[in-house]
Amino acid sequence: NDKTLVLEEAKKTNATKMDFKSAEREFQRFGEAMDLDFEKDYRNEEELSDFRKTERLLIRQIQLGHLVVKEDGTPVYTPHRQASMPQDPYVFNEPHFGNYTAMDRHKKSETITQTVAMIASITKQGMPRIKALRGTDQKVVMGVISLFLD
């Protein structure tokens, strides 16, 4: 199919659609629109390191065009790994209390299931689709959610 061919070609060339500085500004715009504090004081070096890894991953995905920040600041991620396909774009609407309560339907010991339930609630994707994500697709979705939970 045409979409798969385009994605395969993009992987081969690893072509960026946006320069680093512009992608960094888009990442910051997402944070500002969602009232996320990317400049906070981290309690320790590990937390700062985790944030920086997520930041680099998301900026790279913005550069490649897989993660797009809509005009209102809402991030939209389109999974592109062949192993994750087929997938619709994930629209990360700003979370509300109802999204967080989706986690309450699962035992406290089921932390991954709780997180997947929250992702499903925020993105309006079914849990089976989220569980099917692989590699980078999984990391990006978890990265965006981690910023909401921080």
mmCIF file of C-alpha atoms in Angstrom:
data_model
loop_
_atom_site.group_PDB
_atom_site.id
_atom_site.type_symbol
_atom_site.label_atom_id
_atom_site.label_comp_id
_atom_site.label_asym_id
_atom_site.label_seq_id
_atom_site.Cartn_x
_atom_site.Cartn_y
_atom_site.Cartn_z
ATOM 1 C CA ASN A 1 0.000 0.000 0.000
ATOM 2 C CA ASP A 2 1.128 3.587 -0.647
ATOM 3 C CA LYS A 3 1.365 4.574 3.038
ATOM 4 C CA THR A 4 3.690 1.658 3.783
ATOM 5 C CA LEU A 5 5.917 2.535 0.819
ATOM 6 C CA VAL A 6 6.200 6.150 1.952
ATOM 7 C CA LEU A 7 7.036 5.073 5.504
ATOM 8 C CA GLU A 8 9.644 2.572 4.285
ATOM 9 C CA GLU A 9 11.270 5.234 2.111
ATOM 10 C CA ALA A 10 11.342 7.676 5.039
ATOM 11 C CA LYS A 11 13.020 5.023 7.200
ATOM 12 C CA LYS A 12 15.658 4.352 4.533
ATOM 13 C CA THR A 13 16.566 7.992 4.109
ATOM 14 C CA ASN A 14 15.873 8.925 7.739
ATOM 15 C CA ALA A 15 14.941 12.267 6.231
ATOM 16 C CA THR A 16 13.888 15.015 8.569
ATOM 17 C CA LYS A 17 10.936 17.200 7.758
ATOM 18 C CA MET A 18 11.888 19.885 10.270
ATOM 19 C CA ASP A 19 15.157 21.277 11.606
ATOM 20 C CA PHE A 20 16.108 20.664 15.246
ATOM 21 C CA LYS A 21 15.446 24.228 16.505
ATOM 22 C CA SER A 22 11.960 24.320 14.955
ATOM 23 C CA ALA A 23 11.150 20.881 16.391
ATOM 24 C CA GLU A 24 12.411 22.021 19.791
ATOM 25 C CA ARG A 25 10.099 25.057 19.611
ATOM 26 C CA GLU A 26 7.164 22.763 18.759
ATOM 27 C CA PHE A 27 7.987 20.595 21.779
ATOM 28 C CA GLN A 28 8.045 23.692 24.006
ATOM 29 C CA ARG A 29 4.773 24.924 22.489
ATOM 30 C CA PHE A 30 3.155 21.570 23.372
ATOM 31 C CA GLY A 31 4.393 21.935 26.960
ATOM 32 C CA GLU A 32 3.104 25.491 27.262
ATOM 33 C CA ALA A 33 -0.307 24.630 25.787
ATOM 34 C CA MET A 34 -0.717 21.756 28.264
ATOM 35 C CA ASP A 35 0.700 23.684 31.254
ATOM 36 C CA LEU A 36 3.589 21.237 31.591
ATOM 37 C CA ASP A 37 6.624 22.500 33.491
ATOM 38 C CA PHE A 38 9.679 21.506 31.465
ATOM 39 C CA GLU A 39 11.912 23.911 33.403
ATOM 40 C CA LYS A 40 11.194 22.619 36.914
ATOM 41 C CA ASP A 41 13.880 21.640 39.380
ATOM 42 C CA TYR A 42 14.296 17.885 39.283
ATOM 43 C CA ARG A 43 14.788 16.073 42.577
ATOM 44 C CA ASN A 44 17.787 14.124 41.284
ATOM 45 C CA GLU A 45 20.003 13.478 38.252
ATOM 46 C CA GLU A 46 18.044 10.338 37.287
ATOM 47 C CA GLU A 47 14.793 12.307 36.912
ATOM 48 C CA LEU A 48 16.559 14.953 34.836
ATOM 49 C CA SER A 49 18.196 12.272 32.691
ATOM 50 C CA ASP A 50 14.818 10.549 32.119
ATOM 51 C CA PHE A 51 13.235 13.855 31.085
ATOM 52 C CA ARG A 52 16.114 14.650 28.691
ATOM 53 C CA LYS A 53 15.780 11.194 27.038
ATOM 54 C CA THR A 54 12.057 11.729 26.538
ATOM 55 C CA GLU A 55 12.643 15.260 25.267
ATOM 56 C CA ARG A 56 15.234 14.051 22.699
ATOM 57 C CA LEU A 57 12.966 11.203 21.553
ATOM 58 C CA LEU A 58 9.938 13.452 21.064
ATOM 59 C CA ILE A 59 11.902 16.222 19.334
ATOM 60 C CA ARG A 60 13.342 13.634 16.925
ATOM 61 C CA GLN A 61 9.860 12.315 16.161
ATOM 62 C CA ILE A 62 8.694 15.885 15.513
ATOM 63 C CA GLN A 63 11.639 16.329 13.138
ATOM 64 C CA LEU A 64 10.666 13.168 11.256
ATOM 65 C CA GLY A 65 7.014 14.230 11.051
ATOM 66 C CA HIS A 66 5.640 11.311 13.082
ATOM 67 C CA LEU A 67 4.722 13.569 16.020
ATOM 68 C CA VAL A 68 2.873 16.748 15.101
ATOM 69 C CA VAL A 69 1.796 19.504 17.454
ATOM 70 C CA LYS A 70 -1.565 20.893 16.348
ATOM 71 C CA GLU A 71 -2.243 24.623 16.388
ATOM 72 C CA ASP A 72 -3.862 24.341 19.834
ATOM 73 C CA GLY A 73 -0.777 22.520 21.219
ATOM 74 C CA THR A 74 -2.282 19.019 21.146
ATOM 75 C CA PRO A 75 0.293 16.382 20.169
ATOM 76 C CA VAL A 76 -0.711 13.838 17.524
ATOM 77 C CA TYR A 77 1.488 10.799 17.004
ATOM 78 C CA THR A 78 1.224 8.471 14.015
ATOM 79 C CA PRO A 79 2.819 5.086 14.687
ATOM 80 C CA HIS A 80 5.171 4.163 11.852
ATOM 81 C CA ARG A 81 6.875 0.911 12.841
ATOM 82 C CA GLN A 82 5.784 -1.922 10.559
ATOM 83 C CA ALA A 83 5.363 -4.215 13.596
ATOM 84 C CA SER A 84 2.839 -1.768 15.118
ATOM 85 C CA MET A 85 0.677 -1.368 12.017
ATOM 86 C CA PRO A 86 -2.076 -0.771 11.257
ATOM 87 C CA GLN A 87 -2.629 2.104 13.644
ATOM 88 C CA ASP A 88 -4.613 5.316 13.543
ATOM 89 C CA PRO A 89 -2.987 8.536 14.799
ATOM 90 C CA TYR A 90 -2.945 8.980 18.575
ATOM 91 C CA VAL A 91 -4.383 12.350 19.587
ATOM 92 C CA PHE A 92 -3.213 13.222 23.102
ATOM 93 C CA ASN A 93 -5.996 15.466 24.348
ATOM 94 C CA GLU A 94 -5.258 17.348 27.528
ATOM 95 C CA PRO A 95 -6.010 14.949 30.401
ATOM 96 C CA HIS A 96 -8.903 15.509 32.790
ATOM 97 C CA PHE A 97 -9.809 13.714 36.027
ATOM 98 C CA GLY A 98 -11.886 11.169 34.114
ATOM 99 C CA ASN A 99 -8.753 10.019 32.299
ATOM 100 C CA TYR A 100 -6.959 9.458 35.587
ATOM 101 C CA THR A 101 -9.882 7.495 37.031
ATOM 102 C CA ALA A 102 -9.511 5.007 34.157
ATOM 103 C CA MET A 103 -6.450 3.834 36.077
ATOM 104 C CA ASP A 104 -8.556 3.112 39.180
ATOM 105 C CA ARG A 105 -10.319 0.209 37.454
ATOM 106 C CA HIS A 106 -7.133 -1.835 37.789
ATOM 107 C CA LYS A 107 -5.174 -3.100 40.787
ATOM 108 C CA LYS A 108 -2.360 -0.919 42.112
ATOM 109 C CA SER A 109 0.081 -3.735 41.312
ATOM 110 C CA GLU A 110 -0.926 -3.526 37.622
ATOM 111 C CA THR A 111 0.981 -0.309 36.910
ATOM 112 C CA ILE A 112 1.474 -0.958 33.185
ATOM 113 C CA THR A 113 -2.199 -1.880 32.752
ATOM 114 C CA GLN A 114 -3.149 1.303 34.614
ATOM 115 C CA THR A 115 -0.940 3.350 32.287
ATOM 116 C CA VAL A 116 -2.354 1.648 29.179
ATOM 117 C CA ALA A 117 -5.883 2.356 30.478
ATOM 118 C CA MET A 118 -5.012 6.020 30.884
ATOM 119 C CA ILE A 119 -3.484 6.183 27.392
ATOM 120 C CA ALA A 120 -6.645 4.551 26.014
ATOM 121 C CA SER A 121 -8.798 7.101 27.820
ATOM 122 C CA ILE A 122 -6.775 10.128 26.663
ATOM 123 C CA THR A 123 -6.268 9.018 23.046
ATOM 124 C CA LYS A 124 -9.609 7.236 22.607
ATOM 125 C CA GLN A 125 -7.719 4.205 21.258
ATOM 126 C CA GLY A 126 -8.621 0.722 22.446
ATOM 127 C CA MET A 127 -6.325 -1.037 24.906
ATOM 128 C CA PRO A 128 -5.573 -3.873 22.409
ATOM 129 C CA ARG A 129 -4.269 -1.314 19.890
ATOM 130 C CA ILE A 130 -2.031 0.291 22.496
ATOM 131 C CA LYS A 131 -0.736 -3.102 23.615
ATOM 132 C CA ALA A 132 0.178 -3.829 19.955
ATOM 133 C CA LEU A 133 2.629 -0.912 19.763
ATOM 134 C CA ARG A 134 6.267 -1.883 19.300
ATOM 135 C CA GLY A 135 9.666 -0.244 19.664
ATOM 136 C CA THR A 136 9.813 3.479 19.032
ATOM 137 C CA ASP A 137 6.029 3.719 18.719
ATOM 138 C CA GLN A 138 5.661 2.366 22.249
ATOM 139 C CA LYS A 139 8.413 4.651 23.586
ATOM 140 C CA VAL A 140 6.868 7.780 22.062
ATOM 141 C CA VAL A 141 3.379 7.075 23.422
ATOM 142 C CA MET A 142 4.813 6.297 26.876
ATOM 143 C CA GLY A 143 6.988 9.428 26.655
ATOM 144 C CA VAL A 144 4.063 11.747 26.004
ATOM 145 C CA ILE A 145 2.057 10.152 28.823
ATOM 146 C CA SER A 146 5.006 10.405 31.212
ATOM 147 C CA LEU A 147 5.063 14.168 30.687
ATOM 148 C CA PHE A 148 1.381 14.362 31.648
ATOM 149 C CA LEU A 149 2.014 12.273 34.775
ATOM 150 C CA ASP A 150 5.091 14.195 35.910
#
